[in-house]
Amino acid sequence: MKKKSVKAKPSDSPITVIPREQHPISRKDISDNALKVLYRLNKSGFQAYLVGGGVRDLLLHKKPKDFDIATNATPEQVRKLFRNCRLVGRRFRLAHIMFGPDVIEVATFRGPHDQVESNDRNQSHKAQSGMLLRDNIFGSVEEDAVRRDFTINSLYYGIEDFALRDYVGGIADMEAGIIRLIGDPETRYREDPVRMLRAVRFASKLNMTIEPATAEPISRLAFLLSDIPSARLFEESLKLLQSGQGYSTYKLLCEYHLFQPLFPLIQRGFSHGGHSPMEKLLVQVLKNTDHRIQNDQRVNPAFLFAAMLWYPLIEHAEKLSQEGGLQYYDAFALAMNDILDEQCRSIAIPKRYTTTMRDIWLLQLRLPRRQGKRANKLMEHPKFRAAYDLLELRASIEPRYELKELVHWWAEFQQSTPPQQRSMISALGSELIRRKTRPRRVGRIRQNRNNS
């Protein structure tokens, strides 16, 4: 990719301008809706650039998930140009142009908030920790470039001349496979701690290396994630674990001490060797999720979280049963509430997912009870398949013959004809085998963990 360096007049900072004939980005690879927005802004006298991950992915010959636009038009000016526009956000004021399910996000160029004297907290406001609570100071494209997070996300594709503009060395870092934060890393992380998660996610997703100065403060500042709203961290957790590189992302999260603020319940159960049943199940469900995504198969966050939290759940249920003298089923029901309440303090899992998680968990207690009409009723449960998949995962982790036997029985039952199914149920006999209805006792789990 040939480059031509010129000077940017407003800030007199060197930029690299790559003409259309010297870069691979083509309009045919950009969504029609994004092009409509770019053209209308440009024809109305405004600057308009495709920017961020869309440009980065096009340069890496990947298909962008979305197309973001930066402009010198204010959000109110954008709204006047587009009837299908709505303004969103208080922390960062943005315009969303709605084309049915397709949303094109338009942001006004940001300016240097620390040089603006204003008592208007709706424009710019920082917390004592350094976190930006408001950032609606507008500026030029050159100022916007240095306000973005990583160099590889600060590349601008202009609709007027189809040239590519690089103000911060993003092209060089992309070619070198480096994730580099723009500006002082600690200051930028304090402004928005989620940038630490983004650094890890991009490193894993793009198979790149986090530049040493960018990486150094992460472990020290991981605690700042506790200041981030739990609803925002839920969305970030999906990007981290359901990107198709969830397992490699998980390893980086652990390396930089970022996993604990997201999943404190799971972190507590980690062993020195990493060979506890919980850790084995966590690794396997992440690998399975990656495989499904890479093969364009659907994934459900509820199943992922249900599997990840299974062992913390049964450990807590056993504790409640022993200390409170409760029947195990009652203790299990209380434990589900406690585990979900605690996990949702860090990651606010929506109710539509926690409801499914409860179904998957409760079915683990019901699947061993197959006598009479129970087996057929269980098969009719809308979450049966997800529950069976978790049972199968558990059987691959735990060295229990009865669990493997149960998985084999259900696998055969699902493939059998009605007469064969009736015969299989009859062969079970009428006696309930209670030891099969209860997950492995926590004492044995702890013993395995200590041995590892």
Short mmCIF file of C-alpha atoms in Angstrom, two decimals:
data_model
loop_
_atom_site.label_atom_id
_atom_site.label_comp_id
_atom_site.label_asym_id
_atom_site.label_seq_id
_atom_site.Cartn_x
_atom_site.Cartn_y
_atom_site.Cartn_z
CA MET A 1 0.00 0.00 0.00
CA LYS A 2 1.71 3.19 -1.15
CA LYS A 3 1.39 6.24 1.08
CA LYS A 4 1.71 9.98 0.60
CA SER A 5 2.48 12.16 3.63
CA VAL A 6 1.07 15.68 3.75
CA LYS A 7 0.45 18.25 6.45
CA ALA A 8 -2.91 18.79 8.07
CA LYS A 9 -3.47 22.54 8.12
CA PRO A 10 -5.45 23.04 11.36
CA SER A 11 -3.04 21.23 13.67
CA ASP A 12 0.01 21.11 11.40
CA SER A 13 0.39 17.43 12.29
CA PRO A 14 1.65 14.96 9.69
CA ILE A 15 -0.94 12.70 8.15
CA THR A 16 -0.80 9.97 5.57
CA VAL A 17 -3.18 10.27 2.63
CA ILE A 18 -3.59 7.17 0.47
CA PRO A 19 -5.35 7.84 -2.86
CA ARG A 20 -8.11 5.51 -4.04
CA GLU A 21 -5.91 3.69 -6.55
CA GLN A 22 -3.46 2.74 -3.78
CA HIS A 23 -5.78 1.11 -1.22
CA PRO A 24 -8.23 -1.83 -1.46
CA ILE A 25 -11.42 -0.23 -0.10
CA SER A 26 -14.20 -0.23 -2.70
CA ARG A 27 -17.69 1.26 -2.45
CA LYS A 28 -19.16 -2.09 -3.44
CA ASP A 29 -17.98 -3.44 -0.06
CA ILE A 30 -19.72 -0.64 1.86
CA SER A 31 -23.41 -0.96 2.70
CA ASP A 32 -25.82 1.01 0.51
CA ASN A 33 -27.31 2.68 3.57
CA ALA A 34 -23.91 3.89 4.78
CA LEU A 35 -23.21 5.29 1.30
CA LYS A 36 -26.57 7.13 1.32
CA VAL A 37 -25.66 8.82 4.59
CA LEU A 38 -22.15 9.70 3.41
CA TYR A 39 -23.37 11.18 0.14
CA ARG A 40 -26.19 13.22 1.68
CA LEU A 41 -23.89 14.72 4.32
CA ASN A 42 -21.29 15.52 1.68
CA LYS A 43 -23.79 17.08 -0.75
CA SER A 44 -25.16 19.21 2.11
CA GLY A 45 -21.75 20.80 2.59
CA PHE A 46 -20.45 18.69 5.47
CA GLN A 47 -17.36 16.54 5.77
CA ALA A 48 -18.25 12.85 5.96
CA TYR A 49 -15.96 9.87 6.55
CA LEU A 50 -16.35 6.16 7.08
CA VAL A 51 -14.32 5.51 10.22
CA GLY A 52 -13.43 2.97 12.90
CA GLY A 53 -13.84 -0.79 12.73
CA GLY A 54 -15.52 -0.70 9.32
CA VAL A 55 -12.45 0.81 7.68
CA ARG A 56 -10.11 -1.44 9.65
CA ASP A 57 -11.96 -4.60 8.66
CA LEU A 58 -12.15 -3.62 4.99
CA LEU A 59 -8.38 -3.09 4.94
CA LEU A 60 -7.93 -6.52 6.54
CA HIS A 61 -10.27 -8.05 3.93
CA LYS A 62 -12.87 -8.89 6.59
CA LYS A 63 -16.59 -8.24 6.37
CA PRO A 64 -17.51 -5.36 8.72
CA LYS A 65 -20.35 -5.92 11.17
CA ASP A 66 -21.35 -2.26 11.00
CA PHE A 67 -20.39 0.99 9.35
CA ASP A 68 -19.81 4.08 11.49
CA ILE A 69 -19.59 7.60 10.11
CA ALA A 70 -17.84 10.71 11.45
CA THR A 71 -18.78 14.22 10.33
CA ASN A 72 -18.45 17.89 11.25
CA ALA A 73 -22.25 18.17 11.26
CA THR A 74 -23.70 18.43 14.78
CA PRO A 75 -26.24 15.82 15.92
CA GLU A 76 -29.04 18.37 15.47
CA GLN A 77 -27.88 19.16 11.93
CA VAL A 78 -27.81 15.45 11.11
CA ARG A 79 -31.35 15.05 12.42
CA LYS A 80 -32.57 17.84 10.12
CA LEU A 81 -31.10 16.03 7.12
CA PHE A 82 -32.62 12.62 7.89
CA ARG A 83 -36.23 12.00 8.82
CA ASN A 84 -35.29 8.48 9.92
CA CYS A 85 -32.82 9.83 12.50
CA ARG A 86 -32.96 9.68 16.26
CA LEU A 87 -30.47 11.15 18.70
CA VAL A 88 -29.19 8.85 21.44
CA GLY A 89 -26.82 8.95 24.38
CA ARG A 90 -25.99 11.50 27.00
CA ARG A 91 -22.36 10.60 27.65
CA PHE A 92 -21.65 10.72 23.90
CA ARG A 93 -24.36 12.38 21.81
CA LEU A 94 -24.84 10.33 18.64
CA ALA A 95 -27.18 10.23 15.67
CA HIS A 96 -28.67 6.89 14.62
CA ILE A 97 -29.99 6.75 11.06
CA MET A 98 -32.57 3.97 10.92
CA PHE A 99 -33.01 1.85 7.79
CA GLY A 100 -35.30 -0.84 9.15
CA PRO A 101 -33.11 -3.18 11.22
CA ASP A 102 -29.94 -1.54 9.82
CA VAL A 103 -28.64 1.34 11.93
CA ILE A 104 -25.92 3.70 10.70
CA GLU A 105 -24.24 5.49 13.60
CA VAL A 106 -23.13 9.05 12.92
CA ALA A 107 -20.82 10.83 15.37
CA THR A 108 -19.74 14.45 15.30
CA PHE A 109 -15.97 15.03 15.37
CA ARG A 110 -14.83 15.22 19.00
CA GLY A 111 -12.60 17.99 20.27
CA PRO A 112 -10.11 18.23 23.18
CA HIS A 113 -12.37 18.42 26.23
CA ASP A 114 -9.54 19.29 28.61
CA GLN A 115 -8.89 22.61 26.86
CA VAL A 116 -12.48 23.84 26.97
CA GLU A 117 -13.60 26.11 29.79
CA SER A 118 -17.25 25.32 30.37
CA ASN A 119 -19.50 24.90 33.37
CA ASP A 120 -22.01 22.98 31.25
CA ARG A 121 -21.78 19.39 32.48
CA ASN A 122 -23.79 18.25 29.45
CA GLN A 123 -20.78 19.18 27.31
CA SER A 124 -17.86 17.75 29.24
CA HIS A 125 -17.60 16.29 32.72
CA LYS A 126 -15.05 14.03 34.42
CA ALA A 127 -15.34 11.98 37.59
CA GLN A 128 -12.60 12.18 40.24
CA SER A 129 -11.28 8.82 38.99
CA GLY A 130 -10.65 10.40 35.59
CA MET A 131 -13.62 8.69 33.89
CA LEU A 132 -15.39 10.78 31.27
CA LEU A 133 -19.04 11.13 32.27
CA ARG A 134 -19.87 13.56 29.46
CA ASP A 135 -17.96 14.22 26.24
CA ASN A 136 -19.86 16.42 23.83
CA ILE A 137 -17.15 18.90 22.89
CA PHE A 138 -16.96 19.01 19.10
CA GLY A 139 -13.87 19.67 16.99
CA SER A 140 -12.12 18.99 13.68
CA VAL A 141 -11.32 15.73 11.95
CA GLU A 142 -7.68 16.04 13.06
CA GLU A 143 -8.76 16.49 16.69
CA ASP A 144 -11.23 13.63 16.36
CA ALA A 145 -8.49 11.31 15.14
CA VAL A 146 -6.42 11.68 18.30
CA ARG A 147 -9.53 11.31 20.49
CA ARG A 148 -10.22 7.78 19.22
CA ASP A 149 -9.04 4.79 21.21
CA PHE A 150 -6.62 2.73 19.09
CA THR A 151 -4.54 3.71 16.09
CA ILE A 152 -6.00 0.96 13.92
CA ASN A 153 -9.50 2.37 14.60
CA SER A 154 -8.52 5.92 13.64
CA LEU A 155 -8.52 5.61 9.85
CA TYR A 156 -10.85 7.77 7.73
CA TYR A 157 -12.27 6.91 4.31
CA GLY A 158 -13.54 10.07 2.58
CA ILE A 159 -16.57 9.92 0.31
CA GLU A 160 -15.54 13.07 -1.55
CA ASP A 161 -12.27 11.74 -2.97
CA PHE A 162 -12.36 8.04 -1.84
CA ALA A 163 -8.93 8.54 -0.24
CA LEU A 164 -7.82 7.05 3.06
CA ARG A 165 -6.50 9.36 5.81
CA ASP A 166 -4.28 8.21 8.65
CA TYR A 167 -3.47 10.80 11.34
CA VAL A 168 -1.93 8.56 14.03
CA GLY A 169 0.08 5.80 12.33
CA GLY A 170 -2.75 3.29 12.19
CA ILE A 171 -1.68 1.81 8.86
CA ALA A 172 1.82 1.03 10.14
CA ASP A 173 0.44 -0.57 13.31
CA MET A 174 -2.02 -2.63 11.31
CA GLU A 175 0.73 -3.92 9.05
CA ALA A 176 2.86 -4.72 12.11
CA GLY A 177 -0.03 -6.41 13.93
CA ILE A 178 0.05 -4.04 16.90
CA ILE A 179 -2.78 -2.80 19.15
CA ARG A 180 -1.65 0.66 20.29
CA LEU A 181 -3.66 3.12 22.37
CA ILE A 182 -3.62 6.76 21.23
CA GLY A 183 -2.29 9.08 23.94
CA ASP A 184 -1.20 8.25 27.48
CA PRO A 185 -2.51 4.72 28.21
CA GLU A 186 -3.30 5.22 31.89
CA THR A 187 -5.17 8.47 31.23
CA ARG A 188 -7.17 6.91 28.40
CA TYR A 189 -8.06 3.83 30.46
CA ARG A 190 -9.20 6.01 33.34
CA GLU A 191 -11.37 8.01 30.93
CA ASP A 192 -13.10 4.80 29.87
CA PRO A 193 -12.03 1.52 31.54
CA VAL A 194 -13.87 -0.50 28.87
CA ARG A 195 -10.93 0.34 26.59
CA MET A 196 -8.98 -2.35 28.48
CA LEU A 197 -11.55 -4.94 27.38
CA ARG A 198 -11.47 -3.60 23.84
CA ALA A 199 -7.67 -3.92 23.72
CA VAL A 200 -7.92 -7.60 24.67
CA ARG A 201 -10.82 -8.22 22.28
CA PHE A 202 -9.07 -6.68 19.28
CA ALA A 203 -5.82 -8.49 20.06
CA SER A 204 -7.66 -11.81 20.07
CA LYS A 205 -10.05 -11.07 17.20
CA LEU A 206 -7.36 -9.73 14.86
CA ASN A 207 -4.55 -11.99 16.07
CA MET A 208 -2.45 -8.98 17.01
CA THR A 209 -0.17 -8.07 19.92
CA ILE A 210 -0.89 -5.40 22.50
CA GLU A 211 1.94 -2.86 22.42
CA PRO A 212 3.91 -2.93 25.75
CA ALA A 213 3.06 0.62 26.87
CA THR A 214 -0.59 -0.04 26.05
CA ALA A 215 -0.56 -3.34 27.96
CA GLU A 216 1.38 -2.27 31.07
CA PRO A 217 -1.38 -0.43 33.03
CA ILE A 218 -4.16 -2.94 32.35
CA SER A 219 -3.58 -5.32 35.27
CA ARG A 220 -3.14 -2.37 37.65
CA LEU A 221 -6.33 -0.66 36.50
CA ALA A 222 -8.59 -3.69 36.06
CA PHE A 223 -10.44 -2.72 39.26
CA LEU A 224 -11.83 0.35 37.44
CA LEU A 225 -14.28 -1.92 35.61
CA SER A 226 -16.32 -2.00 38.83
CA ASP A 227 -17.32 1.61 38.01
CA ILE A 228 -18.83 0.62 34.66
CA PRO A 229 -22.62 0.08 34.55
CA SER A 230 -23.38 -3.64 34.67
CA ALA A 231 -25.69 -3.36 31.63
CA ARG A 232 -22.81 -2.04 29.53
CA LEU A 233 -20.54 -4.84 30.74
CA PHE A 234 -23.13 -7.41 29.66
CA GLU A 235 -22.93 -6.11 26.08
CA GLU A 236 -19.13 -6.09 26.26
CA SER A 237 -19.07 -9.65 27.63
CA LEU A 238 -21.02 -10.87 24.58
CA LYS A 239 -18.52 -9.18 22.27
CA LEU A 240 -15.69 -10.81 24.20
CA LEU A 241 -17.03 -14.36 24.47
CA GLN A 242 -19.26 -14.67 21.41
CA SER A 243 -16.95 -13.27 18.77
CA GLY A 244 -15.71 -16.62 17.49
CA GLN A 245 -12.48 -16.23 19.48
CA GLY A 246 -13.98 -16.62 22.95
CA TYR A 247 -11.40 -19.12 24.23
CA SER A 248 -8.36 -17.06 23.21
CA THR A 249 -10.07 -13.93 24.56
CA TYR A 250 -10.71 -15.70 27.86
CA LYS A 251 -7.00 -16.54 28.18
CA LEU A 252 -6.05 -12.91 27.58
CA LEU A 253 -8.67 -11.70 30.08
CA CYS A 254 -7.10 -13.95 32.70
CA GLU A 255 -3.58 -12.85 31.75
CA TYR A 256 -4.46 -9.18 32.27
CA HIS A 257 -6.61 -9.79 35.40
CA LEU A 258 -9.76 -8.65 33.62
CA PHE A 259 -11.77 -11.84 34.08
CA GLN A 260 -12.29 -11.40 37.82
CA PRO A 261 -14.19 -8.05 37.61
CA LEU A 262 -16.56 -9.62 35.07
CA PHE A 263 -17.06 -13.06 36.66
CA PRO A 264 -15.99 -12.92 40.33
CA LEU A 265 -17.99 -16.06 41.17
CA ILE A 266 -16.08 -18.11 38.63
CA GLN A 267 -12.69 -16.59 39.45
CA ARG A 268 -13.03 -17.74 43.07
CA GLY A 269 -13.16 -21.35 41.94
CA PHE A 270 -9.97 -21.26 39.86
CA SER A 271 -7.34 -23.79 40.85
CA HIS A 272 -3.55 -23.53 40.56
CA GLY A 273 -3.33 -26.03 37.75
CA GLY A 274 -6.48 -24.98 35.97
CA HIS A 275 -7.84 -28.53 36.00
CA SER A 276 -10.91 -28.24 38.22
CA PRO A 277 -14.21 -29.44 36.72
CA MET A 278 -15.42 -25.83 36.57
CA GLU A 279 -12.39 -24.67 34.60
CA LYS A 280 -12.56 -27.66 32.25
CA LEU A 281 -16.24 -26.98 31.58
CA LEU A 282 -15.55 -23.27 31.04
CA VAL A 283 -12.83 -23.99 28.48
CA GLN A 284 -14.93 -26.58 26.67
CA VAL A 285 -18.06 -24.43 26.40
CA LEU A 286 -16.00 -21.53 25.04
CA LYS A 287 -14.35 -23.76 22.45
CA ASN A 288 -17.74 -25.19 21.46
CA THR A 289 -19.16 -21.67 21.14
CA ASP A 290 -16.24 -20.64 18.92
CA HIS A 291 -16.82 -23.68 16.72
CA ARG A 292 -20.51 -22.90 16.29
CA ILE A 293 -19.89 -19.25 15.41
CA GLN A 294 -17.15 -20.12 12.94
CA ASN A 295 -19.60 -22.52 11.27
CA ASP A 296 -22.38 -19.89 11.13
CA GLN A 297 -24.47 -21.72 13.74
CA ARG A 298 -26.62 -19.89 16.27
CA VAL A 299 -25.48 -19.42 19.84
CA ASN A 300 -27.50 -18.42 22.90
CA PRO A 301 -25.87 -16.36 25.66
CA ALA A 302 -28.15 -18.11 28.17
CA PHE A 303 -26.54 -21.48 27.51
CA LEU A 304 -23.02 -20.04 27.73
CA PHE A 305 -23.70 -18.35 31.09
CA ALA A 306 -25.62 -21.37 32.42
CA ALA A 307 -22.62 -23.60 31.72
CA MET A 308 -20.09 -21.11 33.10
CA LEU A 309 -22.00 -20.72 36.39
CA TRP A 310 -23.03 -24.38 36.86
CA TYR A 311 -20.34 -25.36 39.34
CA PRO A 312 -20.61 -22.18 41.46
CA LEU A 313 -24.35 -22.90 41.55
CA ILE A 314 -24.15 -26.52 42.80
CA GLU A 315 -21.43 -25.60 45.31
CA HIS A 316 -23.66 -22.90 46.78
CA ALA A 317 -26.71 -25.21 46.73
CA GLU A 318 -24.79 -27.86 48.67
CA LYS A 319 -23.71 -25.26 51.21
CA LEU A 320 -27.29 -24.03 51.72
CA SER A 321 -28.53 -27.61 52.04
CA GLN A 322 -25.95 -28.56 54.67
CA GLU A 323 -26.01 -25.33 56.70
CA GLY A 324 -29.75 -24.68 56.52
CA GLY A 325 -31.01 -28.23 56.75
CA LEU A 326 -33.01 -27.72 53.55
CA GLN A 327 -34.11 -30.32 51.04
CA TYR A 328 -31.70 -30.22 48.14
CA TYR A 329 -34.30 -29.04 45.61
CA ASP A 330 -35.25 -26.09 47.86
CA ALA A 331 -31.59 -25.25 48.43
CA PHE A 332 -31.00 -25.44 44.68
CA ALA A 333 -33.86 -22.99 44.02
CA LEU A 334 -32.46 -20.52 46.57
CA ALA A 335 -28.96 -20.95 45.17
CA MET A 336 -30.15 -20.02 41.68
CA ASN A 337 -31.46 -16.72 43.03
CA ASP A 338 -28.25 -15.99 44.94
CA ILE A 339 -25.94 -16.86 42.05
CA LEU A 340 -27.88 -14.78 39.53
CA ASP A 341 -28.14 -11.84 41.93
CA GLU A 342 -24.42 -11.84 42.57
CA GLN A 343 -23.43 -12.30 38.92
CA CYS A 344 -25.79 -9.53 37.79
CA ARG A 345 -24.02 -7.05 40.06
CA SER A 346 -21.07 -7.12 37.66
CA ILE A 347 -22.80 -8.18 34.42
CA ALA A 348 -26.52 -7.40 34.18
CA ILE A 349 -27.80 -10.48 32.36
CA PRO A 350 -31.30 -9.62 31.03
CA LYS A 351 -34.30 -11.53 32.37
CA ARG A 352 -34.98 -13.16 28.99
CA TYR A 353 -31.65 -14.99 29.44
CA THR A 354 -31.80 -15.66 33.19
CA THR A 355 -35.22 -17.30 32.71
CA THR A 356 -33.68 -19.70 30.19
CA MET A 357 -30.70 -20.30 32.48
CA ARG A 358 -33.05 -21.33 35.29
CA ASP A 359 -34.81 -23.78 32.96
CA ILE A 360 -31.51 -25.33 31.87
CA TRP A 361 -30.35 -25.67 35.47
CA LEU A 362 -33.59 -27.15 36.82
CA LEU A 363 -33.68 -29.67 33.99
CA GLN A 364 -30.32 -31.01 35.19
CA LEU A 365 -32.20 -32.27 38.27
CA ARG A 366 -35.10 -33.62 36.23
CA LEU A 367 -33.26 -35.41 33.42
CA PRO A 368 -32.30 -38.45 35.56
CA ARG A 369 -36.01 -38.99 36.42
CA ARG A 370 -37.28 -40.73 33.31
CA GLN A 371 -39.90 -43.18 34.60
CA GLY A 372 -43.47 -43.27 33.33
CA LYS A 373 -44.43 -40.32 31.16
CA ARG A 374 -41.62 -38.12 32.44
CA ALA A 375 -39.17 -38.81 29.64
CA ASN A 376 -41.61 -37.81 26.91
CA LYS A 377 -42.68 -34.70 28.83
CA LEU A 378 -39.05 -33.70 29.30
CA MET A 379 -38.41 -34.07 25.57
CA GLU A 380 -41.29 -31.66 24.93
CA HIS A 381 -39.76 -28.98 27.14
CA PRO A 382 -38.62 -26.05 24.96
CA LYS A 383 -35.22 -25.99 26.69
CA PHE A 384 -34.68 -29.75 26.65
CA ARG A 385 -32.01 -29.64 23.94
CA ALA A 386 -29.99 -26.96 25.73
CA ALA A 387 -30.27 -28.89 29.00
CA TYR A 388 -29.17 -32.10 27.28
CA ASP A 389 -26.18 -30.27 25.78
CA LEU A 390 -25.12 -29.12 29.26
CA LEU A 391 -25.59 -32.66 30.58
CA GLU A 392 -23.38 -33.95 27.79
CA LEU A 393 -20.72 -31.33 28.60
CA ARG A 394 -20.79 -32.30 32.27
CA ALA A 395 -20.39 -35.98 31.37
CA SER A 396 -17.31 -35.15 29.29
CA ILE A 397 -15.78 -33.41 32.33
CA GLU A 398 -16.81 -35.51 35.35
CA PRO A 399 -15.50 -39.08 35.70
CA ARG A 400 -18.86 -40.47 36.77
CA TYR A 401 -20.15 -43.60 35.06
CA GLU A 402 -23.81 -42.92 35.91
CA LEU A 403 -23.63 -39.49 34.28
CA LYS A 404 -22.14 -40.88 31.07
CA GLU A 405 -24.75 -43.63 31.14
CA LEU A 406 -27.51 -41.04 31.48
CA VAL A 407 -26.23 -39.08 28.48
CA HIS A 408 -26.05 -42.27 26.41
CA TRP A 409 -29.62 -43.18 27.41
CA TRP A 410 -31.00 -39.77 26.37
CA ALA A 411 -29.04 -39.80 23.11
CA GLU A 412 -30.54 -43.17 22.22
CA PHE A 413 -34.01 -42.17 23.41
CA GLN A 414 -34.07 -39.12 21.11
CA GLN A 415 -33.29 -41.31 18.10
CA SER A 416 -35.72 -44.13 18.94
CA THR A 417 -39.22 -44.85 17.65
CA PRO A 418 -42.19 -44.61 20.10
CA PRO A 419 -42.29 -48.39 20.68
CA GLN A 420 -38.54 -48.43 21.31
CA GLN A 421 -38.90 -45.49 23.71
CA ARG A 422 -41.62 -47.31 25.68
CA SER A 423 -39.36 -50.34 25.93
CA MET A 424 -36.46 -48.19 27.18
CA ILE A 425 -38.66 -46.64 29.86
CA SER A 426 -39.96 -50.04 30.95
CA ALA A 427 -36.40 -51.29 31.30
CA LEU A 428 -35.69 -48.58 33.84
CA GLY A 429 -38.11 -50.12 36.35
CA SER A 430 -40.28 -48.15 38.74
CA GLU A 431 -37.71 -47.48 41.42
CA LEU A 432 -36.30 -43.95 41.50
CA ILE A 433 -32.53 -43.97 41.75
CA ARG A 434 -32.13 -40.87 43.90
CA ARG A 435 -28.35 -40.75 43.74
CA LYS A 436 -28.65 -40.00 40.04
CA THR A 437 -30.92 -37.01 40.55
CA ARG A 438 -28.37 -35.06 42.51
CA PRO A 439 -25.21 -33.41 41.13
CA ARG A 440 -21.88 -34.50 42.52
CA ARG A 441 -21.35 -33.34 46.08
CA VAL A 442 -19.33 -30.19 46.51
CA GLY A 443 -16.90 -31.92 48.84
CA ARG A 444 -15.72 -34.09 45.97
CA ILE A 445 -15.43 -31.04 43.73
CA ARG A 446 -13.30 -29.28 46.34
CA GLN A 447 -11.18 -32.38 46.75
CA ASN A 448 -10.50 -32.50 43.00
CA ARG A 449 -9.69 -28.79 43.03
CA ASN A 450 -7.22 -29.21 45.91
CA ASN A 451 -5.60 -32.19 44.23
CA SER A 452 -5.12 -30.19 41.04
#
